[in-house]
CSV table of C-alpha atoms and ligand atoms in Angstrom, one decimal:
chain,number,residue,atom,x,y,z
R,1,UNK,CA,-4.5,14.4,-9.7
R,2,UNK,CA,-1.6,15.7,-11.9
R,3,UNK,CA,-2.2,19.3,-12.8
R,4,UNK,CA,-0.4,21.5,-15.3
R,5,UNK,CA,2.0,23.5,-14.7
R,6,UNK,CA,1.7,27.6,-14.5
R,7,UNK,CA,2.7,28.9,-18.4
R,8,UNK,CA,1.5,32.0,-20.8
R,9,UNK,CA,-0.1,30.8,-23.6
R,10,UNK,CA,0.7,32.9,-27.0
R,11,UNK,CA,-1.1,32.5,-30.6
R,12,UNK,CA,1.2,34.0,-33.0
R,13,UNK,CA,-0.8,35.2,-36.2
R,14,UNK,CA,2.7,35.3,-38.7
R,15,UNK,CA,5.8,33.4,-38.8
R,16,UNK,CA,7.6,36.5,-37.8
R,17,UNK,CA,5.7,36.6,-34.3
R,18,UNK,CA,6.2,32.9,-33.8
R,19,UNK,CA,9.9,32.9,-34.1
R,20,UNK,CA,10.0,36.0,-32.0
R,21,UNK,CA,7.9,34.6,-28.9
R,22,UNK,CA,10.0,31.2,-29.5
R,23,UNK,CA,13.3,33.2,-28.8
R,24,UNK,CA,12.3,34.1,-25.8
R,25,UNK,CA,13.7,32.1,-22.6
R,26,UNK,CA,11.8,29.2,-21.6
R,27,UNK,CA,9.6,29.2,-24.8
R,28,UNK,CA,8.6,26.0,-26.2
R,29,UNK,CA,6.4,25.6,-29.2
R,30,UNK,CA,3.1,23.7,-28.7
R,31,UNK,CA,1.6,21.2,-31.6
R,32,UNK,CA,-1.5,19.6,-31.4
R,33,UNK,CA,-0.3,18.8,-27.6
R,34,UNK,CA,-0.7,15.3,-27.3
R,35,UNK,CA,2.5,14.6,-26.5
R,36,UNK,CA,3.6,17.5,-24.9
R,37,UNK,CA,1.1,18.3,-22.6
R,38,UNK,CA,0.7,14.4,-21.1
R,39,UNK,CA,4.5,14.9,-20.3
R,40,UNK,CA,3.8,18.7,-18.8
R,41,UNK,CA,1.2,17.3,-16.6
R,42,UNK,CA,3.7,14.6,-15.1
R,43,UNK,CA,5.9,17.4,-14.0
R,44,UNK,CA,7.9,16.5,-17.2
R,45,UNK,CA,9.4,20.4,-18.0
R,46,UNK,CA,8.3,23.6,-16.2
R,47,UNK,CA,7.9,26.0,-20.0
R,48,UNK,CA,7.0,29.6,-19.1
R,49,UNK,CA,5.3,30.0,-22.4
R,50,UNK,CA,4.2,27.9,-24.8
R,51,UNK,CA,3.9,29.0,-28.6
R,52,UNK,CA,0.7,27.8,-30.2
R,53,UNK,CA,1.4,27.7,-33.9
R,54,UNK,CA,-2.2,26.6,-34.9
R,55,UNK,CA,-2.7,29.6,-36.3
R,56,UNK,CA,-0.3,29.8,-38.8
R,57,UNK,CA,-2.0,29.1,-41.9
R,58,UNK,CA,1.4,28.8,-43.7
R,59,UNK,CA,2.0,26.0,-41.9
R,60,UNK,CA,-0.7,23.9,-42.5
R,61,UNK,CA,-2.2,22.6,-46.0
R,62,UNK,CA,-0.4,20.0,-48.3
R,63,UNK,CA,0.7,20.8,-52.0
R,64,UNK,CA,2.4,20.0,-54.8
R,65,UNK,CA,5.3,21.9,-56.2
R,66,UNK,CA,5.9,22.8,-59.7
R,67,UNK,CA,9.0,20.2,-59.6
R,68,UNK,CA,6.6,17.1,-58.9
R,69,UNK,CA,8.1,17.3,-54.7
R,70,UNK,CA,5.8,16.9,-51.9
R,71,UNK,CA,5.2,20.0,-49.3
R,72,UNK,CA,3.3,19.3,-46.3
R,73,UNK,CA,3.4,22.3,-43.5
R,74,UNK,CA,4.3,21.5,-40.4
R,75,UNK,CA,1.3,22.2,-38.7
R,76,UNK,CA,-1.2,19.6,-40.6
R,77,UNK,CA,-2.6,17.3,-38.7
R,78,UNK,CA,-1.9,13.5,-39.4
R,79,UNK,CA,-5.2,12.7,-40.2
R,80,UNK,CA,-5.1,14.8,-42.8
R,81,UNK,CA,-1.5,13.7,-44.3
R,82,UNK,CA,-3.1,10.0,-43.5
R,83,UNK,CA,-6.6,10.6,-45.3
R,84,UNK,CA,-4.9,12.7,-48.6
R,85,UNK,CA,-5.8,11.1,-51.7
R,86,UNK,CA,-2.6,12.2,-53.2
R,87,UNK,CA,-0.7,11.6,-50.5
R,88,UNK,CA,-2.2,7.8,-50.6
R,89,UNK,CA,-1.4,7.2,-53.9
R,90,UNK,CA,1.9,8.5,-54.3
R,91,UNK,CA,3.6,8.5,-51.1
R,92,UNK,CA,1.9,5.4,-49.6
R,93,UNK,CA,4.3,4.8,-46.6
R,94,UNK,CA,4.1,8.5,-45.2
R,95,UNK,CA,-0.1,8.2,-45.2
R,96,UNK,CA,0.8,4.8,-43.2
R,97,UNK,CA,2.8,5.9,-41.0
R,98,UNK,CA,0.7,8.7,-40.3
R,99,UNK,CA,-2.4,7.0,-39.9
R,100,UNK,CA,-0.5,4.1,-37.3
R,101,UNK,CA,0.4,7.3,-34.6
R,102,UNK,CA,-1.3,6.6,-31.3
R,103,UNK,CA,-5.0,6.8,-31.8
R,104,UNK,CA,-8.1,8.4,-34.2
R,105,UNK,CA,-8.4,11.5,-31.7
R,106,UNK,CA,-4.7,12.1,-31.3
R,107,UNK,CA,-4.3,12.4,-34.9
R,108,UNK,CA,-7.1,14.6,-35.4
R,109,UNK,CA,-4.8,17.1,-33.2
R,110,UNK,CA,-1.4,15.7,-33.5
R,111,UNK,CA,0.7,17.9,-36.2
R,112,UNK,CA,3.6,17.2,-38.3
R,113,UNK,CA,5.7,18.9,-36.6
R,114,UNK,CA,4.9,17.5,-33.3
R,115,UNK,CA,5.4,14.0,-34.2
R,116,UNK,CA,8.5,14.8,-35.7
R,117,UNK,CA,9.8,16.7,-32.5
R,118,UNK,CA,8.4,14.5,-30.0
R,119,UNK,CA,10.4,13.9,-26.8
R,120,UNK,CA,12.5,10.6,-26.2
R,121,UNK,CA,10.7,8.2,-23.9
R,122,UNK,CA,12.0,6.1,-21.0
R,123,UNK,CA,10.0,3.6,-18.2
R,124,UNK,CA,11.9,5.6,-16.0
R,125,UNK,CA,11.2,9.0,-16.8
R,126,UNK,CA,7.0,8.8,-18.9
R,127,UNK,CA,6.4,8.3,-14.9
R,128,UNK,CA,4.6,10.1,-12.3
R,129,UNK,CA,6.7,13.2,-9.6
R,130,UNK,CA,6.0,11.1,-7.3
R,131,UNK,CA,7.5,7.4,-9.0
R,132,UNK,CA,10.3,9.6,-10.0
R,133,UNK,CA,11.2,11.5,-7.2
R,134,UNK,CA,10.9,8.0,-5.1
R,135,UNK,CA,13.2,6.9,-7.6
R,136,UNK,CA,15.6,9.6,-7.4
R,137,UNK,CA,15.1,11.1,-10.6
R,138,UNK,CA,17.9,10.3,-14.0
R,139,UNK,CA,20.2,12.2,-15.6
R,140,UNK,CA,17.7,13.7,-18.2
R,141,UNK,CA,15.7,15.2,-15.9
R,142,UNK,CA,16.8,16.7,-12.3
R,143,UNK,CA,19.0,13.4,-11.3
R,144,UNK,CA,22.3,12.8,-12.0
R,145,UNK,CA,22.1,9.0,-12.6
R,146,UNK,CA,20.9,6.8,-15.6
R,147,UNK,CA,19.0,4.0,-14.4
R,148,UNK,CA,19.3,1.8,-17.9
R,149,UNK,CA,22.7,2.1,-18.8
R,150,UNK,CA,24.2,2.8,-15.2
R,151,UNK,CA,27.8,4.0,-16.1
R,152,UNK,CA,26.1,6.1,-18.8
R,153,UNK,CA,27.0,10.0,-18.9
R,154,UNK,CA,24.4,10.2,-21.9
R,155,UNK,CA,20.9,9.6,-21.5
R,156,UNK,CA,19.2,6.4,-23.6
R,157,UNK,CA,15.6,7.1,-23.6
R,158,UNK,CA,14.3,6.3,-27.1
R,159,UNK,CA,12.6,7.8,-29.9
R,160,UNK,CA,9.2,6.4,-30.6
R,161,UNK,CA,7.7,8.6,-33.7
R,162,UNK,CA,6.4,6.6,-36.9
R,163,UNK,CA,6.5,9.2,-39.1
R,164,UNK,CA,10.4,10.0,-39.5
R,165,UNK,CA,11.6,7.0,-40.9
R,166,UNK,CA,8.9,7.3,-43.5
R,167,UNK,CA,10.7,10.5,-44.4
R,168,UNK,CA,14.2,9.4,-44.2
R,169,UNK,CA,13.7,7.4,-46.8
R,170,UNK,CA,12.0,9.1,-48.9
R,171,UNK,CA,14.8,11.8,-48.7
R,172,UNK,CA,12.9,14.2,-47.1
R,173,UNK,CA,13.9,17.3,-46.0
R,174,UNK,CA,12.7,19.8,-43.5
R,175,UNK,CA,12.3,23.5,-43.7
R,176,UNK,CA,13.1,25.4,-40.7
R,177,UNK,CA,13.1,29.1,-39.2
R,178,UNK,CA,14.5,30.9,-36.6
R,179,UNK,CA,16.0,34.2,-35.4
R,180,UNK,CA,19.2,33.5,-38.2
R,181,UNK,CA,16.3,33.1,-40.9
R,182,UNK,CA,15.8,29.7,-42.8
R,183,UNK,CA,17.2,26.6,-43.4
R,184,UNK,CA,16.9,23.1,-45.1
R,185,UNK,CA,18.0,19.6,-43.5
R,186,UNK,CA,17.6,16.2,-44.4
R,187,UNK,CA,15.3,14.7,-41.7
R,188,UNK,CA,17.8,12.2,-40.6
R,189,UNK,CA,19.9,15.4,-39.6
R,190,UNK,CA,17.2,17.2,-37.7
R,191,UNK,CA,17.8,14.6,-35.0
R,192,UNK,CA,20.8,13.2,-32.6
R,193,UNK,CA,21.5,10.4,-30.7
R,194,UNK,CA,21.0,11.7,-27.7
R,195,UNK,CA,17.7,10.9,-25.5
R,196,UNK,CA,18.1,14.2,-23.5
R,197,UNK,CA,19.2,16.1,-26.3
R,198,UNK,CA,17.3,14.4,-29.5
R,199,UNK,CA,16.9,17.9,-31.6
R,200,UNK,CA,19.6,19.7,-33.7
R,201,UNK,CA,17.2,22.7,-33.8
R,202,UNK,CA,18.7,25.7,-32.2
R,203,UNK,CA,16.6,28.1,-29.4
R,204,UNK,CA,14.6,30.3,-31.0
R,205,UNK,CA,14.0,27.6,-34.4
R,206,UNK,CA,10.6,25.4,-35.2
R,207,UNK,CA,9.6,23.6,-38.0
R,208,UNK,CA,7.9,24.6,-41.7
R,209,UNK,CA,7.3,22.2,-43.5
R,210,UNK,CA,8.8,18.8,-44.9
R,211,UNK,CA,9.4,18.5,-48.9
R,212,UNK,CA,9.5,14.9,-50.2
R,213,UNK,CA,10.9,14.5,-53.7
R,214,UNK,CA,8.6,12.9,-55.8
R,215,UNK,CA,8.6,8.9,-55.4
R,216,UNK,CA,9.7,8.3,-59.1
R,217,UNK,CA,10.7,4.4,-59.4
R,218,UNK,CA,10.9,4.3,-55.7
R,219,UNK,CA,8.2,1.3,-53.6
R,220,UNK,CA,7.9,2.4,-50.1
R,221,UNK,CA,6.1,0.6,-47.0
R,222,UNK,CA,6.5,1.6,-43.1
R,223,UNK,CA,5.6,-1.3,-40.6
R,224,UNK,CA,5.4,-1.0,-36.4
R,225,UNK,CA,5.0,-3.4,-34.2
R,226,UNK,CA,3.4,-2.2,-30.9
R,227,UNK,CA,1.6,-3.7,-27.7
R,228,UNK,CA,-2.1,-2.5,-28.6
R,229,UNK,CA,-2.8,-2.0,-32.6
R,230,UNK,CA,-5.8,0.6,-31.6
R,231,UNK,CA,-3.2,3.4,-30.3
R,232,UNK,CA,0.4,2.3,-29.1
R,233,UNK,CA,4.0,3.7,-29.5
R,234,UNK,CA,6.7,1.5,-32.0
R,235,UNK,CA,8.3,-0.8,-29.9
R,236,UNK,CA,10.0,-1.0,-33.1
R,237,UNK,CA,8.8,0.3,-36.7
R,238,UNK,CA,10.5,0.1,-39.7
R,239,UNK,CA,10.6,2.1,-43.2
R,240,UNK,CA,11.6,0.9,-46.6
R,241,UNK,CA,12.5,1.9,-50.0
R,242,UNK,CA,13.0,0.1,-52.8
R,243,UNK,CA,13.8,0.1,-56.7
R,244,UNK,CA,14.4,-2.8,-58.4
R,245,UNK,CA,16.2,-3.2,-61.9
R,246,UNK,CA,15.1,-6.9,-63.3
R,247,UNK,CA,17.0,-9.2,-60.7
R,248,UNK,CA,18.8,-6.4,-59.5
R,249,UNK,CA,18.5,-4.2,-56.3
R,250,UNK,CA,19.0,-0.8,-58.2
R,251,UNK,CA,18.3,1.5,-54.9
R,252,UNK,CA,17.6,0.4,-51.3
R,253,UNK,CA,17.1,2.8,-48.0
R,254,UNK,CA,16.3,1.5,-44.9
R,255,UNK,CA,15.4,3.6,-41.0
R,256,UNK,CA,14.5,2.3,-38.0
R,257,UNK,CA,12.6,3.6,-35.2
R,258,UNK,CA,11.5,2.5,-31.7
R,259,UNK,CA,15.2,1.3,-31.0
R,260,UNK,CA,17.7,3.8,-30.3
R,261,UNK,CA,17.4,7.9,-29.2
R,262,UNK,CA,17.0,9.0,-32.9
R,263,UNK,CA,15.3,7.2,-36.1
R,264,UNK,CA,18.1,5.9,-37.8
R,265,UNK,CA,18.9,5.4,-41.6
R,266,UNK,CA,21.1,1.8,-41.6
R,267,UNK,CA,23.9,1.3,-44.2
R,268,UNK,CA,22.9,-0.8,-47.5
R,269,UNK,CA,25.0,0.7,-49.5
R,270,UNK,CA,27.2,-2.4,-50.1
R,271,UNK,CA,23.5,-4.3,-51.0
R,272,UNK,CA,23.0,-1.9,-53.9
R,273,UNK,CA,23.4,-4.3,-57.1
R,274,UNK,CA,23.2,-7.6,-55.2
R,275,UNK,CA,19.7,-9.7,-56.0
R,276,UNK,CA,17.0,-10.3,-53.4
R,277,UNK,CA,17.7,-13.5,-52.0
R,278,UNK,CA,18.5,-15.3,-48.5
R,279,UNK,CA,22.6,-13.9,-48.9
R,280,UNK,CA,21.5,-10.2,-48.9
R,281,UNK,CA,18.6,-11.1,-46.5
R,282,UNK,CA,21.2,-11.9,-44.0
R,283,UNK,CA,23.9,-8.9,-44.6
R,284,UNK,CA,20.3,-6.9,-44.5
R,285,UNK,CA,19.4,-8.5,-41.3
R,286,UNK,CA,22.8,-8.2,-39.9
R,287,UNK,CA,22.7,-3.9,-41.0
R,288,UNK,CA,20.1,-3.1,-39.0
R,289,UNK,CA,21.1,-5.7,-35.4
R,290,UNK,CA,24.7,-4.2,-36.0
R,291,UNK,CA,22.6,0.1,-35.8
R,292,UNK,CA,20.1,-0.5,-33.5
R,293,UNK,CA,20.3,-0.2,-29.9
R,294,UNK,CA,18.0,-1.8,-27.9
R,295,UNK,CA,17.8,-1.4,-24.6
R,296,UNK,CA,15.2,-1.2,-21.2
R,297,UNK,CA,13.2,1.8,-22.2
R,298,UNK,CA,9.9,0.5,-22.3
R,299,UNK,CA,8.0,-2.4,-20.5
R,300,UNK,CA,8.6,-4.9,-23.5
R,301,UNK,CA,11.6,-7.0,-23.2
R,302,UNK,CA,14.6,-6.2,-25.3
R,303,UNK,CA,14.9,-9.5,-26.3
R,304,UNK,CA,11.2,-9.5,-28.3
R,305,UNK,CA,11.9,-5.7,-29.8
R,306,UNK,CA,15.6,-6.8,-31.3
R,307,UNK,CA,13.7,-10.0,-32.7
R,308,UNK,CA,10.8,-8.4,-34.2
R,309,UNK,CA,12.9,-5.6,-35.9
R,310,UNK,CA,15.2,-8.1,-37.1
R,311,UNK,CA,11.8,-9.9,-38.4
R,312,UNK,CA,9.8,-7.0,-40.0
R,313,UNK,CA,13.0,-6.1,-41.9
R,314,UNK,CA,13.0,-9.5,-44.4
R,315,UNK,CA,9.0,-9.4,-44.6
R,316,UNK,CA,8.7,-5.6,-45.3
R,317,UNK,CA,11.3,-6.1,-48.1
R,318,UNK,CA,10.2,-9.4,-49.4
R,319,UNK,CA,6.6,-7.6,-49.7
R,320,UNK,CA,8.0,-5.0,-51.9
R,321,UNK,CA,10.7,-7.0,-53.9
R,322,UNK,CA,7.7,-9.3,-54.8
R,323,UNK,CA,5.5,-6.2,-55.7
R,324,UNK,CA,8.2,-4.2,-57.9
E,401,FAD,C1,-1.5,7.5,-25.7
E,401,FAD,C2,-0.5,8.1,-26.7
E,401,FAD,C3,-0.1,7.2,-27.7
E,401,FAD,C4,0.8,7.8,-28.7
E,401,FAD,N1,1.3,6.9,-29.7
E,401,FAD,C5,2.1,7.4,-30.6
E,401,FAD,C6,2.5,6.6,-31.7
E,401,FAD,O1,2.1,5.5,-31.9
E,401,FAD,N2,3.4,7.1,-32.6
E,401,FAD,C7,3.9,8.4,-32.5
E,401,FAD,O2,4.8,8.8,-33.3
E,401,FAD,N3,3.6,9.2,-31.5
E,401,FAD,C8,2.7,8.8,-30.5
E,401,FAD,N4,2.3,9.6,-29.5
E,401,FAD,C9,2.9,10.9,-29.3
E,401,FAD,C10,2.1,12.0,-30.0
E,401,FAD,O3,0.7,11.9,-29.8
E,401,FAD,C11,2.4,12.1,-31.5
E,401,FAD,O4,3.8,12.0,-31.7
E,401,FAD,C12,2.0,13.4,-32.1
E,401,FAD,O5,2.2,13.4,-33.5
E,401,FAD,C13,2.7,14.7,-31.5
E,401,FAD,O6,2.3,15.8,-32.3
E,401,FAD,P1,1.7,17.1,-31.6
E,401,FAD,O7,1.4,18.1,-32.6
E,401,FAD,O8,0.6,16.7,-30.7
E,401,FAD,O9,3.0,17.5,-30.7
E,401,FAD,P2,3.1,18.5,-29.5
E,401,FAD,O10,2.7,17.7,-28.2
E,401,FAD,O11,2.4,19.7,-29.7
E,401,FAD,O12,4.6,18.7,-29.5
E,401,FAD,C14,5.6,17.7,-29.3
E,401,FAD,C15,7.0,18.3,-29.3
E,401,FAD,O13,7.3,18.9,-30.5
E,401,FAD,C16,7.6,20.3,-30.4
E,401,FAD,N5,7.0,21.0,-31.6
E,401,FAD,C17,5.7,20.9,-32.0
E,401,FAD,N6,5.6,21.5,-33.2
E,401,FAD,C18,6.8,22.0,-33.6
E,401,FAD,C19,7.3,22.7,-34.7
E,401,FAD,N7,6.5,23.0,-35.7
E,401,FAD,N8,8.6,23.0,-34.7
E,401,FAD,C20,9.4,22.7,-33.7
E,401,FAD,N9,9.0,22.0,-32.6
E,401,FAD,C21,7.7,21.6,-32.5
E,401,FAD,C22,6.9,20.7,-29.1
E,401,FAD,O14,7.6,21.8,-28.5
E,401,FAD,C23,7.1,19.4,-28.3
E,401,FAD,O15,8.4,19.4,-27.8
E,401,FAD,C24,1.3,9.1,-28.6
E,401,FAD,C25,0.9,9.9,-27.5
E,401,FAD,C26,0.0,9.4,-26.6
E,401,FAD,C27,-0.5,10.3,-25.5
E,402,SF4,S1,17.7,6.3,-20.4
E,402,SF4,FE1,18.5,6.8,-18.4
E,402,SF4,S2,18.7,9.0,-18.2
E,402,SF4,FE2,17.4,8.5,-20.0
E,402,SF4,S3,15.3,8.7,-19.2
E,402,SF4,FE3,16.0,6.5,-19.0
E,402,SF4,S4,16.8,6.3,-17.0
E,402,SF4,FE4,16.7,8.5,-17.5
């Protein structure tokens, strides 16, 4: 049996505390733990503390602000975001994505900010010490070699969260704070392309809370596609947003997930003004195979992920042309 590591465990009671124990080396913050501490007890990180934010009350609880923008703290569970009558009615696609992470008792723990941070995932690295070691190991962790792209100096593992792309087109933003106080990013810039390295946060930093602006004349929907409906990973997911002026696409923003190292926002720019039909379904179409990256991450072949993302993208927006 896999056992856990040897860590401290620290509760901070304020902000202050938190962002103090994380500044310390080899401090990591801890979530709800379900994804975190599956990967720990694979021998997936050796942290010499972990932070436990749950209890930070600032950091959980979803509001309104005066300005009509969505706040949720960072540490709310998704069941919660997923269950929030307000939430439901006026940001639909961020209670669906929510409520399609992993399973009913994960999301009972899973936070936020957890999902949001999750770690890249590979076949060749979600594996056992001993599978890996066997295997020699891979550049993102103690080897020196990427087993999916071989000539690779960059590590390809992908990001697999349903919640972020939900965001990104919503034009969220996250609130973060660390030892040089705090800041405000768009949620597309809190990640990078980079399946060892997928954070921009800097040591010491965690997560708030996310503000969404309000929805306004915007339609939004998330979609995922996974092996088992009752608790699986995107093995590609989608998010849309829409507004629609008569014939006319007045607003369009689309981000993928499941596909590459970080949820990505695909150009449509040049679709802005152009009518729903099969011409703009194409150049759509075309966007997101021309962004995405798939490649031998998980056990489904690369061939069915590319055609189902390149599928889900005309239905989800079909849906919500026809609904506007
Ligand atoms: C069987 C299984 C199925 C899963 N399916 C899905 C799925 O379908 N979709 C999906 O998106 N995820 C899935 N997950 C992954 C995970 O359960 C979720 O992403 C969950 O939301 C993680 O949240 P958490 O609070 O448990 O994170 P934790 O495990 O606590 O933390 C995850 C990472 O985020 C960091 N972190 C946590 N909170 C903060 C913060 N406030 N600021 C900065 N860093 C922070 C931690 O240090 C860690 O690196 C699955 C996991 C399992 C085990
Ligand atoms: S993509 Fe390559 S380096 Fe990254 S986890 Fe997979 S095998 Fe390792």
């Amino acid at each position: 049996m896999n056992l856990l590591p040897e860590f401290r465990t620290l509760r901070p009671a304020t902000l202050g505390e938190a962002v103090s124990a994380l500044s310390a080396q080899g401090a990591q913050a801890l979530g709800g733990g379900t994804d975190l501490l599956p990967n720990l007890r694979r021998g997936l990180g050796q942290p010499a503390t972990l932070v436990d934010l749950g209890a930070l009350d600032d950091l959980t609880g979803i509001a309104v602000l005066p300005d009509g923008s969505l706040r949720i703290g960072a540490c709310t569970a998704l069941e919660t975001i997923a269950e929030d009558a307000l939430v439901r009615q006026a940001w639909p696609a961020i209670a669906t994505a929510a409520s399609l992470v992993a399973g009913p008792t994960h999301r009972v723990a899973a936070t936020l900010g957890g999902n949001l941070c999750q770690d890249t995932r590979c076949i060749f690295y979600n594996q056992s010490e001993w599978w890996r070691s066997g295997n020699d190991y891979c550049l993102k962790y103690r080897g020196d070699k990427c087993h999916v792209v071989v000539k690779s100096d960059r590590c390809y593992a992908t990001y697999h969260g349903d919640v972020a792309p939900a965001l990104m087109v919503l034009d969220a933003q996250v609130e973060i704070v660390g030892p040089q106080g705090s800041r405000t990013l768009p949620v597309a810039q809190l990640f990078q392309e980079d399946g060892a390295k997928r954070l921009t946060l800097q040591h010491g930093e965690l997560l708030v809370a996310v503000r969404v602006p309000p929805a306004a004349q915007w339609r939004a929907s998330y979609v995922k596609v996974r092996i088992r409906d009752a608790i699986d990973f995107p093995l590609a997911g989608i998010a849309v947003a829409l507004t629609r002026d008569g014939d006319t696409i007045a607003g369009l923003r689309l981000a993928i997930t499941g596909t590459n190292s970080a949820p990505l926002l695909v150009p449509t720019e040049t679709l802005v003004g152009a009518t729903w039909n099969e011409a703009t379904a194409v150049a759509l179409v075309q966007a997101v195979r021309k962004t995405s990256n798939v490649l031998l991450t998980t056990v489904a072949a690369v061939k069915y992920r590319r055609r189902v993302l390149l599928a889900m993208t005309r239905k989800v927006v079909d849906e919500l042309w026809s609904d506007s």
